[in-house]
Structure formats: C-alpha cells, structure tokens
Amino acid sequence: MRVADLPTPALLVDVDAVDANLADMAAALPGPRMRPHVKAHKTTALAARQADVGHPGFTCATVREVEGMAAAGLGEDLLLANEVLDTRRLGRLVRDGSARVTVAIDSEPTLRAAVDGGVREVLVDVNVGLPRCGIAPERTGWLADRARAAGLTVRGVMGYEGHLMMLPDVAERARLTRECMERLLAAHADVGGDVVSGGGSGTWDMNTWVTELQAGSYALMDTAYSAAGLPFRQALTVLATVVSATDATADMPAFAVADVGLKSLGMDHGNPTVVGGQVWFCSDEHTTFGPEVPVAVGDRVTVLPAHVDPTVALHERMHLVRGTGPDAEVLDTWAVDLRGW
Ligand code: PLP
Ligand code: MN
C-alpha cells in the first residue's frame, strides 16, 4: 500500500524518525534508566519497539494501559504513575502473574485501594511543584510507614516536574528541575527503596537525579516540544485532504480547507502546523489555511500536531511509513490499542 491509498485523516509515523528517536534516547539512557511512558502513543506495537532497544519497564497513566501492555506480553515491570482507587483489574493481573504492577499512592485511600485490590508494590508519589498528584515531601515518610505496615512493598518515590517541561529558558528549566529533584531526593531519604522515578521529554537531558526517566513524547514528538528545543525528530504527522479551496477576492486572500480538525487533533497546545500553509483556524472537522503555493481540491497536505498525546488518543490506528509524499510505502498499520478506559 502507498500513502496515497489511505483514507484521511490518517496518522503517519515516519519509521526512520521514530527509530532514530528511540535509538538516541536509548543511547543516552540505556535499559532501565529509561521507563518509556506509553500514554504518549497508546500503541503496544510501538512499546514493543521501545522494549527492543532495551527498556524493560514502562510507565502507564491508566488501568487500561496497564492491562493492554500485560495482554501484549510487555508486563515485565509496569508502573501506573497515577493515583487509582479502583484497583480490581490490576490485582487480577498481579494474581495471575501476567504483569508486575507498581502503583503510585499519595493518600490513605489510594494506599487502602492498593491493599484491597491485591496490588503489592507501590511508589510514594511526591508533590515536587506541579499542583496535581503527590503528597507533600514532609509527609512521605509517614505514608511509606503506613504502606509497609499494611503489607505493601514500597519500591521508592516518584515525582513529576511537569510544569517545567516546556519552559523556554533552558537554563531556568534546568535550575528549577534541580529544585524539584532536591525535594524528591529528600523524600526518598525518608521513604527508602531503590526507585526514584520522574522526568519527561522536556527534562530528559537535565534531570540527572532520577534513577529512571518517564519520558513519552520523545518517541513521536510534536511541534510544542520541538519549539521547546528538543532534538528529537517529528515522527508523527497527520495526513489530510484538501476538501475545498477558494481563490483570492478583493477582500479575502485565498484559503483552503483540509479534512482535519478538533476531532482528529489535540489542540490544547495550540494550532497545528500545515506544511506549505498558514493555519487560520480549526473547527470540528476542518482546518482552514492560507496556502503558500496554490492547492487544488483533492491534494494531500501534511499536518504536524502541537500535542502528541491527545492527538493519538483520537485515532484508532497509525500507519508506519518510509519516505514522504503520495508514493511513500506503508510498511505496517498499528492499532492504537491502549485507548479508552
Ligand atoms: N510522567 C508523568 C506522570 C506524566 O504525567 C508525564 C506527562 O504528562 C510524563 C511523565 C512525561 O511525558 P512527556 O515525555 O510526554 O512529557
Ligand atoms: Mn503531553
């Protein structure tokens, strides 16, 4: 199959770009130093490629992701780096031996849920500055003691400095990462265990304090992370078709409309980029853009999303391609099989 044969909108993954991203990260953070986050791509076929370059464990954001990774035979060491109250499906995986599952806890109810659901291993999630999940650093020792008293194995700590990932001033990003990680290491001294988990694509080369980095977006990339200065290649694009084109008039420049919009693009990091055009706006099923060269109805355009994770989660499949343009070969089609809940 050729790219020209695909119905649009379609997610395309450039095989050379994604493989280069995986290889570069694995060279910098080999084996268990990197725990790839699957929420960025929600695709077990891509996770298998990350396992192939040497990473034994994965980070997940949902119970569904943990379940899907276990079903795909990738359950060697799964961290659900999130608070979860309904642990029944996780306990089942632990009991039947299909996965090693560790969950984050930051409260008595999440600790209790782990015990009641049959999860045996936890990390204490520490608030390092992002106002989301995580217990205050000075309370971590208390929670670890409670967890051990309840029979859980406490493997260590995690803390995600997500508010720093895209700080444009890289020196400032590095300085604040150090501050966050000093909080995490202080908590680790109180909690114990081998694991200090944290970081993401935006701090991959400056967070030298964690024992394992939880980066996800680096594999496929997006324009927001490129703008933040990351060296990884834009492997993910959305193929779209021009469905309408209007010539310039006295009071309106020429514009064209592609069949990709809010329902096929994550927009919380801003507008997508259309190759060869300037985006005017997006609506449910449309992106209106000013073409830099004349386009005709039926032409294909390449669209770069601003935020990879929510873009991928809107699609059922992604196509692995080699090369660019309509004649590029479709090597494989991967199900985005970790979607849903
Ligand atoms: N760890 C956690 C807990 C996250 O929520 C995220 C993303 O939001 C990441 C790590 C890193 O992801 P990324 O590499 O896409 O920035
Ligand atoms: Mn994201």
Short mmCIF file of N, CA and C in Angstrom, two decimals, residues 1-176:
data_model
loop_
_atom_site.label_atom_id
_atom_site.label_comp_id
_atom_site.label_asym_id
_atom_site.label_seq_id
_atom_site.Cartn_x
_atom_site.Cartn_y
_atom_site.Cartn_z
N MET A 1 0.83 -1.19 0.00
CA MET A 1 0.00 0.00 0.00
C MET A 1 0.88 1.26 0.00
N ARG A 2 0.33 2.31 -0.62
CA ARG A 2 1.02 3.61 -0.69
C ARG A 2 0.24 4.61 0.18
N VAL A 3 0.93 5.66 0.60
CA VAL A 3 0.28 6.70 1.38
C VAL A 3 -0.93 7.26 0.63
N ALA A 4 -0.83 7.37 -0.69
CA ALA A 4 -1.93 7.92 -1.49
C ALA A 4 -3.21 7.10 -1.36
N ASP A 5 -3.10 5.83 -0.98
CA ASP A 5 -4.28 4.96 -0.87
C ASP A 5 -5.00 5.08 0.47
N LEU A 6 -4.41 5.78 1.43
CA LEU A 6 -5.00 5.82 2.77
C LEU A 6 -6.19 6.79 2.81
N PRO A 7 -7.26 6.41 3.52
CA PRO A 7 -8.32 7.39 3.79
C PRO A 7 -7.80 8.42 4.80
N THR A 8 -8.33 9.64 4.72
CA THR A 8 -7.85 10.70 5.63
C THR A 8 -9.01 11.18 6.51
N PRO A 9 -8.70 11.77 7.68
CA PRO A 9 -7.36 11.99 8.23
C PRO A 9 -6.73 10.68 8.72
N ALA A 10 -5.40 10.59 8.59
CA ALA A 10 -4.69 9.38 9.00
C ALA A 10 -3.40 9.77 9.72
N LEU A 11 -3.11 9.05 10.79
CA LEU A 11 -1.83 9.26 11.48
C LEU A 11 -0.73 8.51 10.73
N LEU A 12 0.35 9.22 10.42
CA LEU A 12 1.51 8.59 9.79
C LEU A 12 2.68 8.66 10.76
N VAL A 13 3.43 7.57 10.84
CA VAL A 13 4.64 7.54 11.66
C VAL A 13 5.82 7.25 10.73
N ASP A 14 6.74 8.17 10.67
CA ASP A 14 7.95 8.02 9.84
C ASP A 14 8.90 7.05 10.55
N VAL A 15 9.09 5.89 9.94
CA VAL A 15 9.84 4.81 10.62
C VAL A 15 11.28 5.23 10.93
N ASP A 16 11.91 5.95 10.01
CA ASP A 16 13.31 6.34 10.26
C ASP A 16 13.39 7.36 11.41
N ALA A 17 12.41 8.26 11.47
CA ALA A 17 12.42 9.27 12.53
C ALA A 17 12.15 8.63 13.89
N VAL A 18 11.14 7.76 13.96
CA VAL A 18 10.83 7.17 15.27
C VAL A 18 11.98 6.27 15.72
N ASP A 19 12.57 5.51 14.81
CA ASP A 19 13.68 4.65 15.20
C ASP A 19 14.90 5.46 15.65
N ALA A 20 15.13 6.60 15.00
CA ALA A 20 16.24 7.47 15.42
C ALA A 20 15.97 8.02 16.83
N ASN A 21 14.71 8.42 17.09
CA ASN A 21 14.38 8.94 18.43
C ASN A 21 14.59 7.87 19.49
N LEU A 22 14.12 6.64 19.20
CA LEU A 22 14.28 5.57 20.19
C LEU A 22 15.76 5.25 20.42
N ALA A 23 16.52 5.23 19.33
CA ALA A 23 17.95 4.90 19.45
C ALA A 23 18.70 5.99 20.20
N ASP A 24 18.40 7.25 19.91
CA ASP A 24 19.10 8.35 20.59
C ASP A 24 18.80 8.34 22.09
N MET A 25 17.53 8.11 22.44
CA MET A 25 17.19 8.09 23.87
C MET A 25 17.84 6.88 24.54
N ALA A 26 17.81 5.73 23.88
CA ALA A 26 18.39 4.52 24.48
C ALA A 26 19.91 4.64 24.64
N ALA A 27 20.54 5.41 23.75
CA ALA A 27 21.99 5.64 23.90
C ALA A 27 22.26 6.51 25.12
N ALA A 28 21.41 7.52 25.33
CA ALA A 28 21.61 8.43 26.47
C ALA A 28 21.19 7.78 27.78
N LEU A 29 20.07 7.08 27.76
CA LEU A 29 19.51 6.46 28.98
C LEU A 29 19.20 5.00 28.66
N PRO A 30 20.22 4.14 28.74
CA PRO A 30 20.01 2.75 28.31
C PRO A 30 19.22 1.92 29.32
N GLY A 31 18.59 0.87 28.81
CA GLY A 31 17.94 -0.13 29.65
C GLY A 31 16.98 0.48 30.64
N PRO A 32 17.11 0.10 31.92
CA PRO A 32 16.14 0.57 32.92
C PRO A 32 16.33 2.03 33.35
N ARG A 33 17.35 2.73 32.82
CA ARG A 33 17.47 4.17 33.12
C ARG A 33 16.32 4.95 32.49
N MET A 34 15.66 4.32 31.54
CA MET A 34 14.53 4.94 30.85
C MET A 34 13.32 4.02 31.01
N ARG A 35 12.21 4.61 31.47
CA ARG A 35 10.96 3.85 31.60
C ARG A 35 9.94 4.56 30.72
N PRO A 36 9.86 4.22 29.42
CA PRO A 36 9.03 4.98 28.48
C PRO A 36 7.57 5.06 28.94
N HIS A 37 6.99 6.26 28.78
CA HIS A 37 5.58 6.47 29.13
C HIS A 37 4.73 6.13 27.91
N VAL A 38 3.83 5.15 28.05
CA VAL A 38 3.04 4.72 26.89
C VAL A 38 1.84 5.63 26.63
N LYS A 39 1.54 6.54 27.55
CA LYS A 39 0.36 7.40 27.31
C LYS A 39 0.55 8.28 26.10
N ALA A 40 1.80 8.53 25.70
CA ALA A 40 2.06 9.41 24.56
C ALA A 40 1.66 8.77 23.24
N HIS A 41 1.73 7.42 23.17
CA HIS A 41 1.41 6.77 21.88
C HIS A 41 0.32 5.71 21.99
N LYS A 42 0.05 5.20 23.18
CA LYS A 42 -1.05 4.25 23.41
C LYS A 42 -1.06 3.09 22.42
N THR A 43 0.13 2.61 22.06
CA THR A 43 0.24 1.62 20.98
C THR A 43 1.24 0.54 21.40
N THR A 44 0.77 -0.69 21.59
CA THR A 44 1.69 -1.72 22.07
C THR A 44 2.76 -2.07 21.03
N ALA A 45 2.43 -1.91 19.74
CA ALA A 45 3.44 -2.22 18.72
C ALA A 45 4.63 -1.26 18.84
N LEU A 46 4.36 -0.02 19.19
CA LEU A 46 5.45 0.94 19.39
C LEU A 46 6.17 0.68 20.70
N ALA A 47 5.41 0.29 21.74
CA ALA A 47 6.06 -0.07 23.01
C ALA A 47 7.00 -1.26 22.80
N ALA A 48 6.59 -2.21 21.96
CA ALA A 48 7.46 -3.37 21.69
C ALA A 48 8.77 -2.91 21.05
N ARG A 49 8.72 -1.88 20.21
CA ARG A 49 9.95 -1.34 19.62
C ARG A 49 10.83 -0.70 20.68
N GLN A 50 10.19 -0.07 21.69
CA GLN A 50 10.97 0.51 22.80
C GLN A 50 11.59 -0.60 23.65
N ALA A 51 10.86 -1.71 23.82
CA ALA A 51 11.44 -2.86 24.53
C ALA A 51 12.62 -3.41 23.73
N ASP A 52 12.49 -3.43 22.41
CA ASP A 52 13.56 -3.96 21.54
C ASP A 52 14.86 -3.16 21.67
N VAL A 53 14.76 -1.85 21.95
CA VAL A 53 16.01 -1.09 22.13
C VAL A 53 16.50 -1.15 23.58
N GLY A 54 15.85 -1.98 24.40
CA GLY A 54 16.45 -2.32 25.69
C GLY A 54 15.73 -1.88 26.94
N HIS A 55 14.59 -1.18 26.83
CA HIS A 55 13.91 -0.72 28.04
C HIS A 55 12.97 -1.81 28.55
N PRO A 56 13.21 -2.34 29.75
CA PRO A 56 12.40 -3.47 30.23
C PRO A 56 11.07 -3.05 30.85
N GLY A 57 11.01 -1.84 31.40
CA GLY A 57 9.81 -1.41 32.12
C GLY A 57 9.15 -0.23 31.44
N PHE A 58 7.86 -0.03 31.74
CA PHE A 58 7.09 1.05 31.12
C PHE A 58 6.31 1.81 32.18
N THR A 59 5.99 3.06 31.82
CA THR A 59 5.12 3.90 32.63
C THR A 59 3.75 3.94 31.95
N CYS A 60 2.69 3.88 32.76
CA CYS A 60 1.32 3.95 32.24
C CYS A 60 0.57 5.03 33.02
N ALA A 61 -0.51 5.53 32.39
CA ALA A 61 -1.33 6.55 33.04
C ALA A 61 -2.70 6.03 33.45
N THR A 62 -3.13 4.90 32.85
CA THR A 62 -4.47 4.38 33.13
C THR A 62 -4.41 2.87 33.38
N VAL A 63 -5.46 2.38 34.05
CA VAL A 63 -5.58 0.93 34.27
C VAL A 63 -5.63 0.22 32.92
N ARG A 64 -6.36 0.81 31.98
CA ARG A 64 -6.48 0.23 30.64
C ARG A 64 -5.11 0.06 29.98
N GLU A 65 -4.23 1.05 30.14
CA GLU A 65 -2.88 0.94 29.55
C GLU A 65 -2.11 -0.22 30.19
N VAL A 66 -2.21 -0.35 31.50
CA VAL A 66 -1.51 -1.46 32.18
C VAL A 66 -2.04 -2.79 31.67
N GLU A 67 -3.36 -2.90 31.59
CA GLU A 67 -4.00 -4.13 31.14
C GLU A 67 -3.57 -4.49 29.71
N GLY A 68 -3.57 -3.50 28.83
CA GLY A 68 -3.21 -3.74 27.43
C GLY A 68 -1.75 -4.12 27.27
N MET A 69 -0.89 -3.50 28.06
CA MET A 69 0.53 -3.84 28.00
C MET A 69 0.75 -5.27 28.48
N ALA A 70 0.06 -5.66 29.55
CA ALA A 70 0.18 -7.04 30.04
C ALA A 70 -0.30 -8.03 28.99
N ALA A 71 -1.44 -7.71 28.36
CA ALA A 71 -2.00 -8.62 27.34
C ALA A 71 -1.06 -8.76 26.15
N ALA A 72 -0.27 -7.72 25.88
CA ALA A 72 0.66 -7.76 24.75
C ALA A 72 1.99 -8.42 25.13
N GLY A 73 2.09 -8.94 26.34
CA GLY A 73 3.33 -9.59 26.76
C GLY A 73 4.42 -8.61 27.15
N LEU A 74 4.03 -7.37 27.49
CA LEU A 74 5.01 -6.34 27.84
C LEU A 74 4.88 -5.95 29.31
N GLY A 75 4.52 -6.93 30.15
CA GLY A 75 4.20 -6.66 31.54
C GLY A 75 5.32 -6.92 32.53
N GLU A 76 6.56 -6.91 32.06
CA GLU A 76 7.69 -7.25 32.95
C GLU A 76 7.77 -6.33 34.18
N ASP A 77 7.52 -5.04 33.97
CA ASP A 77 7.63 -4.09 35.09
C ASP A 77 6.85 -2.83 34.72
N LEU A 78 5.56 -2.81 35.08
CA LEU A 78 4.68 -1.70 34.70
C LEU A 78 4.42 -0.80 35.90
N LEU A 79 4.70 0.49 35.72
CA LEU A 79 4.41 1.49 36.75
C LEU A 79 3.18 2.27 36.33
N LEU A 80 2.12 2.19 37.13
CA LEU A 80 0.98 3.08 36.92
C LEU A 80 1.28 4.35 37.70
N ALA A 81 1.83 5.35 36.98
CA ALA A 81 2.32 6.57 37.62
C ALA A 81 1.15 7.53 37.85
N ASN A 82 0.15 7.01 38.53
CA ASN A 82 -1.08 7.77 38.70
C ASN A 82 -1.81 7.22 39.91
N GLU A 83 -2.67 8.04 40.49
CA GLU A 83 -3.47 7.60 41.63
C GLU A 83 -4.67 6.81 41.11
N VAL A 84 -4.94 5.67 41.73
CA VAL A 84 -6.04 4.82 41.26
C VAL A 84 -6.80 4.28 42.47
N LEU A 85 -8.12 4.40 42.41
CA LEU A 85 -8.95 3.91 43.51
C LEU A 85 -9.59 2.57 43.19
N ASP A 86 -9.88 2.31 41.91
CA ASP A 86 -10.45 1.01 41.53
C ASP A 86 -9.32 0.13 41.00
N THR A 87 -8.76 -0.68 41.86
CA THR A 87 -7.57 -1.48 41.52
C THR A 87 -7.93 -2.94 41.19
N ARG A 88 -9.23 -3.24 41.05
CA ARG A 88 -9.60 -4.66 40.88
C ARG A 88 -8.93 -5.31 39.68
N ARG A 89 -8.92 -4.59 38.54
CA ARG A 89 -8.33 -5.19 37.33
C ARG A 89 -6.81 -5.30 37.46
N LEU A 90 -6.19 -4.44 38.27
CA LEU A 90 -4.73 -4.54 38.47
C LEU A 90 -4.40 -5.74 39.35
N GLY A 91 -5.18 -5.93 40.41
CA GLY A 91 -4.95 -7.06 41.32
C GLY A 91 -5.05 -8.39 40.58
N ARG A 92 -5.98 -8.45 39.64
CA ARG A 92 -6.14 -9.67 38.85
C ARG A 92 -4.86 -9.98 38.06
N LEU A 93 -4.25 -8.94 37.47
CA LEU A 93 -3.01 -9.15 36.70
C LEU A 93 -1.89 -9.64 37.60
N VAL A 94 -1.82 -9.08 38.82
CA VAL A 94 -0.76 -9.49 39.76
C VAL A 94 -0.97 -10.95 40.16
N ARG A 95 -2.23 -11.29 40.46
CA ARG A 95 -2.52 -12.66 40.92
C ARG A 95 -2.26 -13.70 39.84
N ASP A 96 -2.63 -13.40 38.59
CA ASP A 96 -2.44 -14.43 37.55
C ASP A 96 -1.04 -14.37 36.94
N GLY A 97 -0.20 -13.47 37.45
CA GLY A 97 1.20 -13.44 37.03
C GLY A 97 1.43 -12.84 35.65
N SER A 98 0.42 -12.16 35.09
CA SER A 98 0.62 -11.62 33.74
C SER A 98 1.37 -10.31 33.73
N ALA A 99 1.56 -9.69 34.89
CA ALA A 99 2.36 -8.46 34.94
C ALA A 99 2.88 -8.20 36.34
N ARG A 100 4.03 -7.53 36.40
CA ARG A 100 4.46 -6.92 37.65
C ARG A 100 3.90 -5.50 37.63
N VAL A 101 3.11 -5.16 38.64
CA VAL A 101 2.41 -3.88 38.64
C VAL A 101 2.79 -3.10 39.90
N THR A 102 3.24 -1.87 39.70
CA THR A 102 3.51 -0.95 40.80
C THR A 102 2.61 0.26 40.61
N VAL A 103 1.94 0.70 41.66
CA VAL A 103 1.09 1.89 41.53
C VAL A 103 1.61 3.01 42.42
N ALA A 104 1.28 4.24 42.01
CA ALA A 104 1.60 5.42 42.82
C ALA A 104 0.53 5.58 43.89
N ILE A 105 0.95 5.99 45.08
CA ILE A 105 -0.02 6.34 46.12
C ILE A 105 0.37 7.70 46.70
N ASP A 106 -0.64 8.49 47.06
CA ASP A 106 -0.33 9.77 47.71
C ASP A 106 -1.28 10.07 48.87
N SER A 107 -2.05 9.06 49.29
CA SER A 107 -3.03 9.28 50.36
C SER A 107 -3.38 7.93 50.99
N GLU A 108 -4.06 8.02 52.12
CA GLU A 108 -4.55 6.80 52.78
C GLU A 108 -5.55 6.04 51.88
N PRO A 109 -6.51 6.72 51.22
CA PRO A 109 -7.43 5.97 50.35
C PRO A 109 -6.73 5.25 49.19
N THR A 110 -5.71 5.87 48.58
CA THR A 110 -5.03 5.17 47.48
C THR A 110 -4.20 4.01 48.03
N LEU A 111 -3.64 4.18 49.21
CA LEU A 111 -2.92 3.06 49.86
C LEU A 111 -3.89 1.91 50.13
N ARG A 112 -5.05 2.25 50.67
CA ARG A 112 -6.06 1.24 51.02
C ARG A 112 -6.55 0.52 49.75
N ALA A 113 -6.71 1.29 48.66
CA ALA A 113 -7.17 0.69 47.40
C ALA A 113 -6.16 -0.33 46.89
N ALA A 114 -4.86 0.00 47.02
CA ALA A 114 -3.83 -0.94 46.57
C ALA A 114 -3.93 -2.24 47.36
N VAL A 115 -4.05 -2.13 48.67
CA VAL A 115 -4.13 -3.34 49.51
C VAL A 115 -5.39 -4.14 49.18
N ASP A 116 -6.53 -3.45 49.14
CA ASP A 116 -7.81 -4.15 48.93
C ASP A 116 -7.88 -4.79 47.54
N GLY A 117 -7.29 -4.14 46.55
CA GLY A 117 -7.36 -4.66 45.18
C GLY A 117 -6.36 -5.76 44.88
N GLY A 118 -5.39 -5.95 45.77
CA GLY A 118 -4.41 -7.02 45.55
C GLY A 118 -3.14 -6.56 44.85
N VAL A 119 -2.90 -5.24 44.82
CA VAL A 119 -1.62 -4.74 44.31
C VAL A 119 -0.62 -4.81 45.45
N ARG A 120 0.58 -5.27 45.16
CA ARG A 120 1.52 -5.50 46.27
C ARG A 120 2.65 -4.49 46.33
N GLU A 121 2.88 -3.75 45.24
CA GLU A 121 4.03 -2.85 45.20
C GLU A 121 3.59 -1.43 44.87
N VAL A 122 4.20 -0.47 45.57
CA VAL A 122 3.81 0.93 45.37
C VAL A 122 5.05 1.82 45.33
N LEU A 123 4.85 3.02 44.76
CA LEU A 123 5.78 4.13 44.90
C LEU A 123 5.04 5.24 45.62
N VAL A 124 5.72 5.97 46.47
CA VAL A 124 5.10 7.14 47.07
C VAL A 124 5.26 8.31 46.09
N ASP A 125 4.13 8.86 45.67
CA ASP A 125 4.10 9.97 44.71
C ASP A 125 4.27 11.27 45.49
N VAL A 126 5.27 12.05 45.11
CA VAL A 126 5.64 13.25 45.87
C VAL A 126 5.29 14.50 45.05
N ASN A 127 4.68 15.47 45.70
CA ASN A 127 4.42 16.75 45.05
C ASN A 127 5.73 17.54 45.00
N VAL A 128 6.32 17.62 43.79
CA VAL A 128 7.61 18.33 43.65
C VAL A 128 7.41 19.75 43.11
N GLY A 129 6.14 20.17 42.94
CA GLY A 129 5.89 21.54 42.49
C GLY A 129 4.76 21.69 41.48
N LEU A 130 4.43 20.60 40.79
CA LEU A 130 3.28 20.61 39.87
C LEU A 130 2.02 20.38 40.71
N PRO A 131 1.10 21.33 40.73
CA PRO A 131 -0.10 21.12 41.57
C PRO A 131 -1.05 20.11 40.94
N ARG A 132 -0.72 18.84 41.07
CA ARG A 132 -1.55 17.77 40.53
C ARG A 132 -1.55 16.67 41.59
N CYS A 133 -0.98 15.53 41.33
CA CYS A 133 -0.94 14.49 42.35
C CYS A 133 0.36 14.58 43.14
N GLY A 134 0.43 13.81 44.23
CA GLY A 134 1.65 13.78 45.04
C GLY A 134 1.42 14.34 46.42
N ILE A 135 1.99 13.64 47.42
CA ILE A 135 1.88 14.06 48.82
C ILE A 135 2.99 15.08 49.11
N ALA A 136 2.78 15.94 50.08
CA ALA A 136 3.80 16.92 50.47
C ALA A 136 5.07 16.18 50.89
N PRO A 137 6.25 16.67 50.47
CA PRO A 137 7.50 15.94 50.75
C PRO A 137 7.66 15.57 52.23
N GLU A 138 7.26 16.45 53.15
CA GLU A 138 7.48 16.16 54.58
C GLU A 138 6.55 15.08 55.13
N ARG A 139 5.53 14.69 54.34
CA ARG A 139 4.60 13.65 54.82
C ARG A 139 4.89 12.27 54.20
N THR A 140 5.92 12.19 53.35
CA THR A 140 6.15 10.94 52.61
C THR A 140 6.57 9.80 53.52
N GLY A 141 7.39 10.09 54.54
CA GLY A 141 7.86 9.05 55.46
C GLY A 141 6.68 8.41 56.18
N TRP A 142 5.74 9.25 56.59
CA TRP A 142 4.52 8.76 57.25
C TRP A 142 3.77 7.79 56.34
N LEU A 143 3.56 8.19 55.07
CA LEU A 143 2.78 7.35 54.15
C LEU A 143 3.52 6.03 53.87
N ALA A 144 4.85 6.10 53.73
CA ALA A 144 5.63 4.87 53.49
C ALA A 144 5.52 3.92 54.68
N ASP A 145 5.57 4.47 55.89
CA ASP A 145 5.42 3.62 57.08
C ASP A 145 4.05 2.95 57.11
N ARG A 146 3.01 3.74 56.79
CA ARG A 146 1.64 3.19 56.75
C ARG A 146 1.55 2.07 55.70
N ALA A 147 2.18 2.29 54.55
CA ALA A 147 2.10 1.29 53.47
C ALA A 147 2.79 0.00 53.89
N ARG A 148 3.96 0.13 54.49
CA ARG A 148 4.70 -1.08 54.92
C ARG A 148 3.92 -1.81 56.02
N ALA A 149 3.32 -1.03 56.91
CA ALA A 149 2.53 -1.66 57.99
C ALA A 149 1.34 -2.42 57.41
N ALA A 150 0.86 -1.98 56.25
CA ALA A 150 -0.29 -2.64 55.61
C ALA A 150 0.15 -3.81 54.73
N GLY A 151 1.46 -4.10 54.71
CA GLY A 151 1.95 -5.26 53.97
C GLY A 151 2.42 -4.98 52.55
N LEU A 152 2.45 -3.71 52.14
CA LEU A 152 2.88 -3.37 50.79
C LEU A 152 4.41 -3.25 50.72
N THR A 153 4.96 -3.54 49.55
CA THR A 153 6.37 -3.26 49.30
C THR A 153 6.48 -1.85 48.72
N VAL A 154 7.27 -1.01 49.37
CA VAL A 154 7.46 0.36 48.89
C VAL A 154 8.76 0.39 48.10
N ARG A 155 8.64 0.54 46.78
CA ARG A 155 9.84 0.46 45.92
C ARG A 155 10.62 1.76 45.90
N GLY A 156 10.02 2.85 46.34
CA GLY A 156 10.71 4.14 46.32
C GLY A 156 9.73 5.27 46.10
N VAL A 157 10.20 6.30 45.36
CA VAL A 157 9.38 7.50 45.19
C VAL A 157 9.26 7.85 43.70
N MET A 158 8.23 8.61 43.38
CA MET A 158 8.17 9.26 42.08
C MET A 158 7.73 10.71 42.28
N GLY A 159 8.13 11.57 41.34
CA GLY A 159 7.71 12.97 41.38
C GLY A 159 7.90 13.56 40.01
N TYR A 160 6.83 14.12 39.47
CA TYR A 160 6.85 14.58 38.08
C TYR A 160 6.85 16.11 38.02
N GLU A 161 7.92 16.65 37.44
CA GLU A 161 8.09 18.11 37.33
C GLU A 161 7.45 18.63 36.03
N GLY A 162 6.17 18.25 35.83
CA GLY A 162 5.51 18.52 34.55
C GLY A 162 5.37 19.99 34.21
N HIS A 163 5.34 20.87 35.21
CA HIS A 163 5.17 22.30 34.96
C HIS A 163 6.42 22.93 34.34
N LEU A 164 7.52 22.16 34.29
CA LEU A 164 8.78 22.73 33.77
C LEU A 164 9.09 22.29 32.35
N MET A 165 8.35 21.31 31.83
CA MET A 165 8.76 20.62 30.59
C MET A 165 9.01 21.56 29.42
N MET A 166 8.20 22.62 29.31
CA MET A 166 8.32 23.47 28.12
C MET A 166 8.78 24.88 28.43
N LEU A 167 9.39 25.07 29.61
CA LEU A 167 9.92 26.41 29.92
C LEU A 167 10.90 26.80 28.82
N PRO A 168 10.66 27.95 28.16
CA PRO A 168 11.50 28.30 27.01
C PRO A 168 12.96 28.55 27.39
N ASP A 169 13.20 29.07 28.59
CA ASP A 169 14.57 29.35 29.02
C ASP A 169 15.16 28.05 29.58
N VAL A 170 16.04 27.44 28.81
CA VAL A 170 16.53 26.10 29.15
C VAL A 170 17.35 26.11 30.44
N ALA A 171 18.11 27.19 30.68
CA ALA A 171 18.89 27.27 31.92
C ALA A 171 17.96 27.34 33.13
N GLU A 172 16.86 28.08 32.97
CA GLU A 172 15.87 28.19 34.04
C GLU A 172 15.17 26.83 34.25
N ARG A 173 14.89 26.14 33.15
CA ARG A 173 14.28 24.80 33.24
C ARG A 173 15.20 23.89 34.05
N ALA A 174 16.49 23.95 33.77
CA ALA A 174 17.45 23.09 34.48
C ALA A 174 17.55 23.46 35.96
N ARG A 175 17.56 24.78 36.24
CA ARG A 175 17.68 25.23 37.63
C ARG A 175 16.46 24.78 38.45
N LEU A 176 15.27 24.94 37.87
CA LEU A 176 14.05 24.56 38.60
C LEU A 176 13.91 23.04 38.69
#
